[in-house]
Amino acid sequence: MLCTARALGMAVVVLAYPGEVLAQRRRPAASLADDYIVSPYLLDPVRALEAVKHYERKTGLTPAAVIPVNDFVLEAGSAIARQYAIPFHSDAVILRCRDKLLMKTELAKAGLNIAPTLAVNEGVANYVFKDQEKVIFKPSVFGGSGGVRLVSNPQELQVAINDAAKLLHKYKDILYIDPERIHLEAFLDSELEVSVEVYCRPDECKAAAVTHKQLSPRPFFAEMGHIVPYAGFDYDALCMTAEKACRALGIERGVSHVEIKIVDGVPFIIEVGARPAGDRIIDLVYRSLGIDLYALHAKSYCDIWDDMPLIKRRGTAAVAFLKTAPGMITRINPIALPEGVHELSLYKGVGDVSDRDAQNFETREGHVEWFWPIEYQDKPDFMLQTARLAADLFEIEQTEPGPAPSFTR
């Protein structure tokens, strides 16, 4: 998106937090920005707008576009866009996409499959389990798999509630969220999950790519790997399902991210984000299919509506997240990288602690991006290769016993 702004002759100002936020270190690409507006609590719409107005008074500059890159910035982005009369999502669209319960209601009205909601807020703690029943506990306005857990009895449910409360209260002011919004939903028992990137315009929602997701072992649902393109026979049907979901929520601008669970061949919408995917997926789409979703997304917030480009299959791209044994990192070893590695990035260093389980965005130690050109026939098991790299990279001082991590496929 920085490159897109450059091509349009625009300066780039990033609204940023002081320090490091959300477990990942600031990316080198951020240094390409022309300037920063640095202030705490920038996702509070009032404070975000105050910070931008202060920047305007200081520099004389006003925003030409506000481009959202994750769920949490939507309310603040809307406040800024409204003040300066520039394009953005409507408040109704933002509400439908930020609140998972309202989202599910709208999707169901459109005839799309969803996981039924079983209890909300105060009713969650008192839920009565049926015999052998498993359900999903979720925060209703969070993300990054934070707090999401499979539970099957009141004891497991209470652990999930307590752990989520710690996480949500840690981030509630930073992310401008309500930590009390929680719910239970039916468990969709399937390992097959995909996401679809959809380019939305006022007259059309068009799917660009389907990504096959790799999840951490239950009871958690952290995303530990992604591969583009998905190779399933139902590729086109999933694209149509994702397009229908975006239309049902009224999304008419930018790139949206639709997550789908496939149960016995039937697609169920997990959630829809009115923003591009995270976890490097947009980079994977560009590398493998030649579609610059960053450009389409950024231009749409300037009311520049490019057509979806034709797919030019270049190869297969993937990202896998590093997960090491639990304990304190005491050394990071130099290693030889296998064929196919495009990038390796670490989120943690010496002195940091690795958790036993891959629970959410906080409990990953780094990532490895992979790419194999289209003529490459024998693609390796990139999840297994990444697990081996993690074992070679990190030396750990054990703080608790536990098995080595494994991942579902």
Short mmCIF file of C-alpha atoms in Angstrom, two decimals:
data_model
loop_
_atom_site.label_atom_id
_atom_site.label_comp_id
_atom_site.label_asym_id
_atom_site.label_seq_id
_atom_site.Cartn_x
_atom_site.Cartn_y
_atom_site.Cartn_z
CA MET A 1 0.00 0.00 0.00
CA LEU A 2 2.95 2.31 0.55
CA CYS A 3 3.99 1.67 -3.05
CA THR A 4 0.44 2.41 -4.24
CA ALA A 5 0.46 5.74 -2.42
CA ARG A 6 3.82 6.53 -4.00
CA ALA A 7 2.39 5.76 -7.46
CA LEU A 8 -0.52 8.13 -6.76
CA GLY A 9 1.86 10.87 -5.66
CA MET A 10 0.65 10.85 -2.06
CA ALA A 11 2.60 11.13 1.16
CA VAL A 12 2.08 8.32 3.67
CA VAL A 13 1.47 9.07 7.34
CA VAL A 14 1.08 6.05 9.64
CA LEU A 15 -0.95 6.24 12.83
CA ALA A 16 1.25 4.29 15.23
CA TYR A 17 1.53 3.30 18.88
CA PRO A 18 4.52 4.19 21.01
CA GLY A 19 6.56 1.04 21.60
CA GLU A 20 5.83 -2.42 20.29
CA VAL A 21 2.23 -3.61 20.22
CA LEU A 22 0.53 -6.95 19.50
CA ALA A 23 3.58 -9.18 19.98
CA GLN A 24 5.24 -8.48 16.62
CA ARG A 25 8.16 -6.16 16.15
CA ARG A 26 7.73 -3.18 13.89
CA ARG A 27 8.32 -4.24 10.28
CA PRO A 28 11.15 -2.69 8.20
CA ALA A 29 8.61 -1.63 5.54
CA ALA A 30 7.19 0.86 8.03
CA SER A 31 10.35 2.93 7.60
CA LEU A 32 9.15 3.76 4.07
CA ALA A 33 6.41 5.99 5.51
CA ASP A 34 6.90 9.74 5.25
CA ASP A 35 5.81 10.43 8.81
CA TYR A 36 4.08 9.05 11.89
CA ILE A 37 1.34 10.20 14.20
CA VAL A 38 2.46 8.53 17.42
CA SER A 39 0.02 8.49 20.31
CA PRO A 40 -1.45 5.91 22.70
CA TYR A 41 -5.01 4.62 22.34
CA LEU A 42 -5.26 5.57 18.67
CA LEU A 43 -8.12 3.13 18.08
CA ASP A 44 -10.45 5.20 20.23
CA PRO A 45 -12.22 7.26 17.52
CA VAL A 46 -12.18 10.46 19.60
CA ARG A 47 -8.47 10.21 20.41
CA ALA A 48 -7.57 9.17 16.86
CA LEU A 49 -9.35 12.20 15.42
CA GLU A 50 -7.74 14.49 18.00
CA ALA A 51 -4.30 13.16 17.01
CA VAL A 52 -4.96 13.76 13.30
CA LYS A 53 -6.27 17.28 13.97
CA HIS A 54 -3.14 18.02 16.01
CA TYR A 55 -1.01 16.80 13.10
CA GLU A 56 -3.01 19.06 10.76
CA ARG A 57 -2.36 22.08 12.98
CA LYS A 58 1.33 21.23 13.14
CA THR A 59 1.89 20.56 9.43
CA GLY A 60 -1.01 22.10 7.53
CA LEU A 61 -1.69 18.70 5.92
CA THR A 62 -5.09 17.00 5.78
CA PRO A 63 -5.84 13.36 4.93
CA ALA A 64 -6.62 12.51 1.30
CA ALA A 65 -7.54 8.92 2.19
CA VAL A 66 -7.85 6.70 5.26
CA ILE A 67 -6.94 3.09 4.51
CA PRO A 68 -7.83 0.40 7.09
CA VAL A 69 -5.51 -2.57 7.43
CA ASN A 70 -7.18 -4.51 10.26
CA ASP A 71 -10.50 -4.84 12.08
CA PHE A 72 -9.56 -2.69 15.04
CA VAL A 73 -8.96 0.51 13.05
CA LEU A 74 -12.40 0.67 11.43
CA GLU A 75 -14.18 2.84 14.01
CA ALA A 76 -11.26 5.28 14.26
CA GLY A 77 -10.89 5.37 10.48
CA SER A 78 -14.57 6.18 10.13
CA ALA A 79 -14.31 9.11 12.54
CA ILE A 80 -11.36 10.57 10.63
CA ALA A 81 -12.99 10.01 7.24
CA ARG A 82 -16.23 11.66 8.39
CA GLN A 83 -14.37 14.73 9.64
CA TYR A 84 -12.52 15.23 6.36
CA ALA A 85 -15.33 14.06 4.01
CA ILE A 86 -13.30 11.27 2.43
CA PRO A 87 -14.47 7.79 1.37
CA PHE A 88 -14.87 5.01 3.94
CA HIS A 89 -17.22 2.23 5.04
CA SER A 90 -20.57 3.24 6.48
CA ASP A 91 -21.04 2.88 10.23
CA ALA A 92 -23.64 0.17 9.55
CA VAL A 93 -21.13 -1.92 7.60
CA ILE A 94 -18.50 -1.47 10.31
CA LEU A 95 -20.91 -2.62 13.01
CA ARG A 96 -21.93 -5.70 11.02
CA CYS A 97 -18.29 -6.63 10.44
CA ARG A 98 -16.92 -5.87 13.91
CA ASP A 99 -19.58 -7.63 16.00
CA LYS A 100 -19.48 -11.35 15.26
CA LEU A 101 -22.99 -11.93 16.59
CA LEU A 102 -24.59 -9.26 14.42
CA MET A 103 -22.50 -10.50 11.50
CA LYS A 104 -23.83 -14.03 11.89
CA THR A 105 -27.40 -12.76 11.98
CA GLU A 106 -26.95 -10.94 8.66
CA LEU A 107 -25.20 -13.90 7.04
CA ALA A 108 -27.96 -16.27 8.12
CA LYS A 109 -30.59 -13.91 6.68
CA ALA A 110 -28.79 -14.20 3.34
CA GLY A 111 -29.07 -17.99 3.44
CA LEU A 112 -25.42 -18.63 4.29
CA ASN A 113 -24.37 -21.38 6.70
CA ILE A 114 -23.05 -20.30 10.09
CA ALA A 115 -22.28 -21.98 13.41
CA PRO A 116 -25.37 -21.48 15.63
CA THR A 117 -24.89 -19.22 18.64
CA LEU A 118 -25.59 -21.06 21.93
CA ALA A 119 -25.10 -18.40 24.63
CA VAL A 120 -23.98 -14.77 24.91
CA ASN A 121 -22.36 -12.58 27.56
CA GLU A 122 -23.71 -13.40 31.05
CA GLY A 123 -25.35 -16.56 29.74
CA VAL A 124 -22.03 -18.11 28.78
CA ALA A 125 -20.86 -19.04 32.30
CA ASN A 126 -24.18 -20.78 33.04
CA TYR A 127 -24.35 -22.82 29.85
CA VAL A 128 -25.59 -26.39 30.41
CA PHE A 129 -23.62 -28.88 28.33
CA LYS A 130 -25.35 -31.80 26.66
CA ASP A 131 -23.78 -35.24 26.97
CA GLN A 132 -20.53 -35.42 24.93
CA GLU A 133 -21.11 -31.90 23.57
CA LYS A 134 -18.20 -29.72 22.49
CA VAL A 135 -18.66 -25.99 21.88
CA ILE A 136 -16.50 -23.03 20.88
CA PHE A 137 -15.89 -20.18 23.31
CA LYS A 138 -15.17 -16.85 21.57
CA PRO A 139 -14.73 -13.18 22.38
CA SER A 140 -17.28 -11.37 20.20
CA VAL A 141 -15.19 -8.37 19.13
CA PHE A 142 -11.58 -9.58 19.18
CA GLY A 143 -9.37 -11.25 16.57
CA GLY A 144 -6.18 -13.20 15.89
CA SER A 145 -7.72 -16.33 17.45
CA GLY A 146 -7.37 -14.58 20.80
CA GLY A 147 -9.40 -16.31 23.50
CA VAL A 148 -10.95 -18.84 21.12
CA ARG A 149 -11.09 -22.32 22.66
CA LEU A 150 -12.88 -25.65 22.35
CA VAL A 151 -14.58 -26.65 25.62
CA SER A 152 -16.67 -29.65 26.65
CA ASN A 153 -17.58 -29.11 30.33
CA PRO A 154 -18.07 -26.31 32.89
CA GLN A 155 -14.50 -26.61 34.19
CA GLU A 156 -12.95 -26.14 30.74
CA LEU A 157 -15.36 -23.30 30.06
CA GLN A 158 -14.34 -21.46 33.22
CA VAL A 159 -10.67 -21.78 32.27
CA ALA A 160 -11.49 -20.34 28.84
CA ILE A 161 -13.42 -17.45 30.38
CA ASN A 162 -10.61 -16.64 32.82
CA ASP A 163 -7.84 -16.83 30.21
CA ALA A 164 -9.81 -14.72 27.74
CA ALA A 165 -10.55 -12.11 30.40
CA LYS A 166 -6.82 -11.65 31.03
CA LEU A 167 -6.13 -11.24 27.32
CA LEU A 168 -9.08 -8.95 26.62
CA HIS A 169 -8.41 -6.67 29.59
CA LYS A 170 -4.76 -6.46 28.55
CA TYR A 171 -5.77 -5.05 25.16
CA LYS A 172 -9.14 -3.40 25.84
CA ASP A 173 -7.82 0.17 25.98
CA ILE A 174 -5.25 -0.25 23.22
CA LEU A 175 -7.73 -1.89 20.84
CA TYR A 176 -10.85 -0.03 21.97
CA ILE A 177 -12.89 -3.18 22.57
CA ASP A 178 -15.53 -4.31 25.06
CA PRO A 179 -13.93 -7.19 27.03
CA GLU A 180 -17.31 -8.36 28.33
CA ARG A 181 -18.64 -9.34 24.90
CA ILE A 182 -18.29 -13.15 24.70
CA HIS A 183 -20.32 -16.01 23.26
CA LEU A 184 -20.54 -19.75 22.72
CA GLU A 185 -21.23 -21.29 19.34
CA ALA A 186 -21.65 -24.79 17.96
CA PHE A 187 -18.43 -26.65 17.18
CA LEU A 188 -17.95 -27.33 13.47
CA ASP A 189 -15.90 -30.53 13.60
CA SER A 190 -13.61 -30.24 10.59
CA GLU A 191 -9.91 -29.63 10.02
CA LEU A 192 -10.51 -28.03 6.60
CA GLU A 193 -10.52 -24.25 6.75
CA VAL A 194 -9.87 -21.67 4.04
CA SER A 195 -9.99 -17.93 3.61
CA VAL A 196 -11.02 -15.97 0.54
CA GLU A 197 -9.85 -12.47 -0.40
CA VAL A 198 -12.67 -10.51 -2.05
CA TYR A 199 -12.32 -7.20 -3.91
CA CYS A 200 -15.46 -5.18 -3.21
CA ARG A 201 -16.86 -2.33 -5.31
CA PRO A 202 -20.28 -0.65 -5.19
CA ASP A 203 -21.56 -2.80 -8.04
CA GLU A 204 -19.65 -6.05 -7.50
CA CYS A 205 -17.80 -8.28 -5.04
CA LYS A 206 -15.20 -10.43 -6.82
CA ALA A 207 -13.09 -13.15 -5.19
CA ALA A 208 -9.38 -12.99 -5.95
CA ALA A 209 -7.84 -16.01 -4.20
CA VAL A 210 -8.53 -18.90 -1.84
CA THR A 211 -5.99 -19.73 0.88
CA HIS A 212 -5.71 -23.11 2.63
CA LYS A 213 -5.17 -22.58 6.36
CA GLN A 214 -3.22 -24.74 8.82
CA LEU A 215 -4.41 -24.57 12.44
CA SER A 216 -2.80 -25.36 15.78
CA PRO A 217 -3.89 -28.44 17.75
CA ARG A 218 -7.17 -28.27 19.65
CA PRO A 219 -8.43 -26.91 21.98
CA PHE A 220 -6.92 -23.81 20.30
CA PHE A 221 -7.40 -22.45 16.79
CA ALA A 222 -4.31 -20.34 16.14
CA GLU A 223 -3.46 -19.97 12.47
CA MET A 224 -0.05 -21.55 12.00
CA GLY A 225 0.25 -21.68 8.22
CA HIS A 226 -1.28 -20.57 4.93
CA ILE A 227 -0.77 -21.77 1.35
CA VAL A 228 -1.92 -20.04 -1.86
CA PRO A 229 -3.64 -21.18 -3.96
CA TYR A 230 -5.95 -23.69 -2.28
CA ALA A 231 -6.04 -26.87 -4.37
CA GLY A 232 -9.55 -28.13 -3.57
CA PHE A 233 -12.11 -29.04 -6.23
CA ASP A 234 -14.59 -26.62 -4.61
CA TYR A 235 -12.44 -23.53 -5.32
CA ASP A 236 -15.05 -21.75 -7.47
CA ALA A 237 -17.92 -22.57 -5.10
CA LEU A 238 -15.96 -21.12 -2.17
CA CYS A 239 -15.32 -17.95 -4.17
CA MET A 240 -19.05 -17.55 -4.80
CA THR A 241 -19.85 -18.17 -1.12
CA ALA A 242 -17.38 -15.50 -0.03
CA GLU A 243 -18.72 -13.00 -2.56
CA LYS A 244 -22.26 -13.60 -1.29
CA ALA A 245 -21.09 -13.04 2.31
CA CYS A 246 -19.57 -9.66 1.45
CA ARG A 247 -22.74 -8.59 -0.35
CA ALA A 248 -24.85 -9.71 2.62
CA LEU A 249 -22.87 -7.41 4.92
CA GLY A 250 -23.07 -4.49 2.51
CA ILE A 251 -19.32 -4.18 1.90
CA GLU A 252 -18.75 -1.94 -1.12
CA ARG A 253 -15.13 -0.86 -0.81
CA GLY A 254 -11.69 -2.42 -0.61
CA VAL A 255 -10.43 -5.94 -0.06
CA SER A 256 -12.27 -8.09 2.47
CA HIS A 257 -11.21 -11.30 4.18
CA VAL A 258 -13.71 -14.17 4.48
CA GLU A 259 -12.94 -17.23 6.64
CA ILE A 260 -14.78 -20.46 5.83
CA LYS A 261 -14.90 -23.87 7.52
CA ILE A 262 -15.82 -26.79 5.25
CA VAL A 263 -17.75 -29.60 6.95
CA ASP A 264 -18.52 -32.68 4.84
CA GLY A 265 -18.27 -30.54 1.72
CA VAL A 266 -20.57 -27.81 3.06
CA PRO A 267 -19.11 -24.28 3.56
CA PHE A 268 -19.81 -22.43 6.82
CA ILE A 269 -18.85 -18.76 7.19
CA ILE A 270 -16.68 -18.28 10.29
CA GLU A 271 -16.29 -14.52 9.98
CA VAL A 272 -15.80 -11.67 7.52
CA GLY A 273 -13.38 -8.78 7.90
CA ALA A 274 -13.92 -5.52 5.99
CA ARG A 275 -10.16 -5.27 5.50
CA PRO A 276 -7.38 -7.31 3.88
CA ALA A 277 -5.99 -10.50 5.40
CA GLY A 278 -3.12 -10.43 7.83
CA ASP A 279 -0.44 -13.10 8.30
CA ARG A 280 1.28 -12.17 4.99
CA ILE A 281 -1.57 -13.66 2.94
CA ILE A 282 -1.81 -10.63 0.63
CA ASP A 283 1.89 -11.05 -0.17
CA LEU A 284 1.32 -14.74 -0.89
CA VAL A 285 -1.49 -13.89 -3.32
CA TYR A 286 0.75 -11.46 -5.21
CA ARG A 287 3.67 -13.85 -5.30
CA SER A 288 1.66 -16.85 -6.48
CA LEU A 289 -1.09 -15.29 -8.63
CA GLY A 290 0.23 -11.87 -9.63
CA ILE A 291 -2.71 -9.93 -8.13
CA ASP A 292 -1.76 -6.79 -6.20
CA LEU A 293 -4.54 -6.64 -3.62
CA TYR A 294 -2.72 -3.91 -1.70
CA ALA A 295 -3.11 -1.60 -4.71
CA LEU A 296 -6.77 -2.46 -5.28
CA HIS A 297 -7.51 -1.89 -1.60
CA ALA A 298 -5.67 1.42 -1.27
CA LYS A 299 -7.04 2.88 -4.51
CA SER A 300 -10.62 2.09 -3.55
CA TYR A 301 -10.34 4.46 -0.58
CA CYS A 302 -9.43 7.18 -3.09
CA ASP A 303 -12.51 6.30 -5.18
CA ILE A 304 -10.23 4.83 -7.85
CA TRP A 305 -11.85 1.61 -9.05
CA ASP A 306 -9.50 -0.66 -10.99
CA ASP A 307 -10.80 -3.87 -12.53
CA MET A 308 -9.68 -7.16 -11.04
CA PRO A 309 -6.58 -8.18 -13.04
CA LEU A 310 -6.34 -11.55 -14.73
CA ILE A 311 -4.66 -14.27 -12.69
CA LYS A 312 -1.12 -15.06 -13.81
CA ARG A 313 -0.19 -18.23 -11.96
CA ARG A 314 3.47 -17.99 -11.00
CA GLY A 315 3.71 -20.79 -8.49
CA THR A 316 2.74 -21.74 -4.95
CA ALA A 317 3.38 -19.46 -1.98
CA ALA A 318 3.09 -20.27 1.71
CA VAL A 319 3.82 -18.93 5.16
CA ALA A 320 4.27 -20.97 8.32
CA PHE A 321 4.72 -19.67 11.84
CA LEU A 322 7.55 -20.72 14.09
CA LYS A 323 6.59 -22.47 17.32
CA THR A 324 9.28 -23.74 19.63
CA ALA A 325 9.33 -25.67 22.89
CA PRO A 326 8.16 -23.86 26.04
CA GLY A 327 10.69 -21.93 28.05
CA MET A 328 13.08 -18.99 27.85
CA ILE A 329 15.00 -18.40 24.62
CA THR A 330 18.70 -18.47 25.52
CA ARG A 331 20.27 -18.48 22.04
CA ILE A 332 19.33 -18.06 18.39
CA ASN A 333 21.50 -20.18 16.12
CA PRO A 334 22.66 -19.38 12.60
CA ILE A 335 21.14 -21.95 10.25
CA ALA A 336 21.19 -22.95 6.60
CA LEU A 337 17.85 -22.29 4.93
CA PRO A 338 16.33 -25.00 2.73
CA GLU A 339 15.32 -24.45 -0.87
CA GLY A 340 12.09 -22.53 -1.21
CA VAL A 341 12.52 -20.15 1.73
CA HIS A 342 11.70 -16.60 0.64
CA GLU A 343 11.85 -14.86 4.03
CA LEU A 344 12.46 -15.67 7.68
CA SER A 345 11.42 -13.22 10.39
CA LEU A 346 11.62 -13.58 14.17
CA TYR A 347 9.19 -11.98 16.61
CA LYS A 348 11.08 -13.04 19.74
CA GLY A 349 14.69 -12.95 20.82
CA VAL A 350 17.03 -13.99 23.61
CA GLY A 351 15.34 -13.54 26.98
CA ASP A 352 11.81 -13.84 25.61
CA VAL A 353 9.57 -16.69 26.71
CA SER A 354 7.85 -19.21 24.47
CA ASP A 355 4.49 -20.58 25.59
CA ARG A 356 3.74 -24.30 25.49
CA ASP A 357 0.72 -23.99 23.19
CA ALA A 358 0.13 -22.07 19.98
CA GLN A 359 -2.97 -20.27 21.26
CA ASN A 360 -3.16 -17.02 19.26
CA PHE A 361 -1.16 -14.20 17.68
CA GLU A 362 0.91 -13.73 20.87
CA THR A 363 2.28 -17.26 21.02
CA ARG A 364 4.17 -17.49 17.73
CA GLU A 365 7.93 -16.95 17.60
CA GLY A 366 8.27 -15.83 13.98
CA HIS A 367 7.40 -16.83 10.44
CA VAL A 368 8.92 -18.42 7.35
CA GLU A 369 7.67 -17.51 3.88
CA TRP A 370 8.02 -20.09 1.12
CA PHE A 371 7.72 -19.97 -2.66
CA TRP A 372 7.97 -22.65 -5.32
CA PRO A 373 7.77 -21.65 -9.03
CA ILE A 374 5.04 -23.25 -11.08
CA GLU A 375 7.49 -25.63 -12.76
CA TYR A 376 8.60 -26.98 -9.36
CA GLN A 377 6.98 -30.41 -9.04
CA ASP A 378 7.94 -31.75 -5.61
CA LYS A 379 6.90 -29.19 -3.02
CA PRO A 380 8.01 -30.23 0.49
CA ASP A 381 5.84 -30.41 3.60
CA PHE A 382 6.39 -26.76 4.51
CA MET A 383 4.78 -27.11 7.95
CA LEU A 384 7.16 -29.94 8.89
CA GLN A 385 10.12 -28.05 7.43
CA THR A 386 9.19 -24.97 9.46
CA ALA A 387 8.91 -27.02 12.66
CA ARG A 388 12.43 -28.34 12.02
CA LEU A 389 13.73 -24.81 11.42
CA ALA A 390 12.23 -23.69 14.74
CA ALA A 391 13.93 -26.57 16.54
CA ASP A 392 17.28 -25.66 14.96
CA LEU A 393 16.94 -21.91 15.42
CA PHE A 394 16.06 -21.60 19.08
CA GLU A 395 17.85 -22.89 22.15
CA ILE A 396 15.43 -23.05 25.06
CA GLU A 397 15.84 -23.22 28.81
CA GLN A 398 12.87 -25.33 29.84
CA THR A 399 10.57 -23.74 32.38
CA GLU A 400 7.88 -26.43 32.32
CA PRO A 401 7.57 -29.94 30.92
CA GLY A 402 5.52 -30.50 27.80
CA PRO A 403 5.48 -32.32 24.48
CA ALA A 404 6.89 -30.80 21.32
CA PRO A 405 4.26 -28.88 19.34
CA SER A 406 2.47 -30.52 16.41
CA PHE A 407 0.11 -29.05 13.86
CA THR A 408 -3.02 -30.17 12.03
CA ARG A 409 -3.13 -30.28 8.27
#
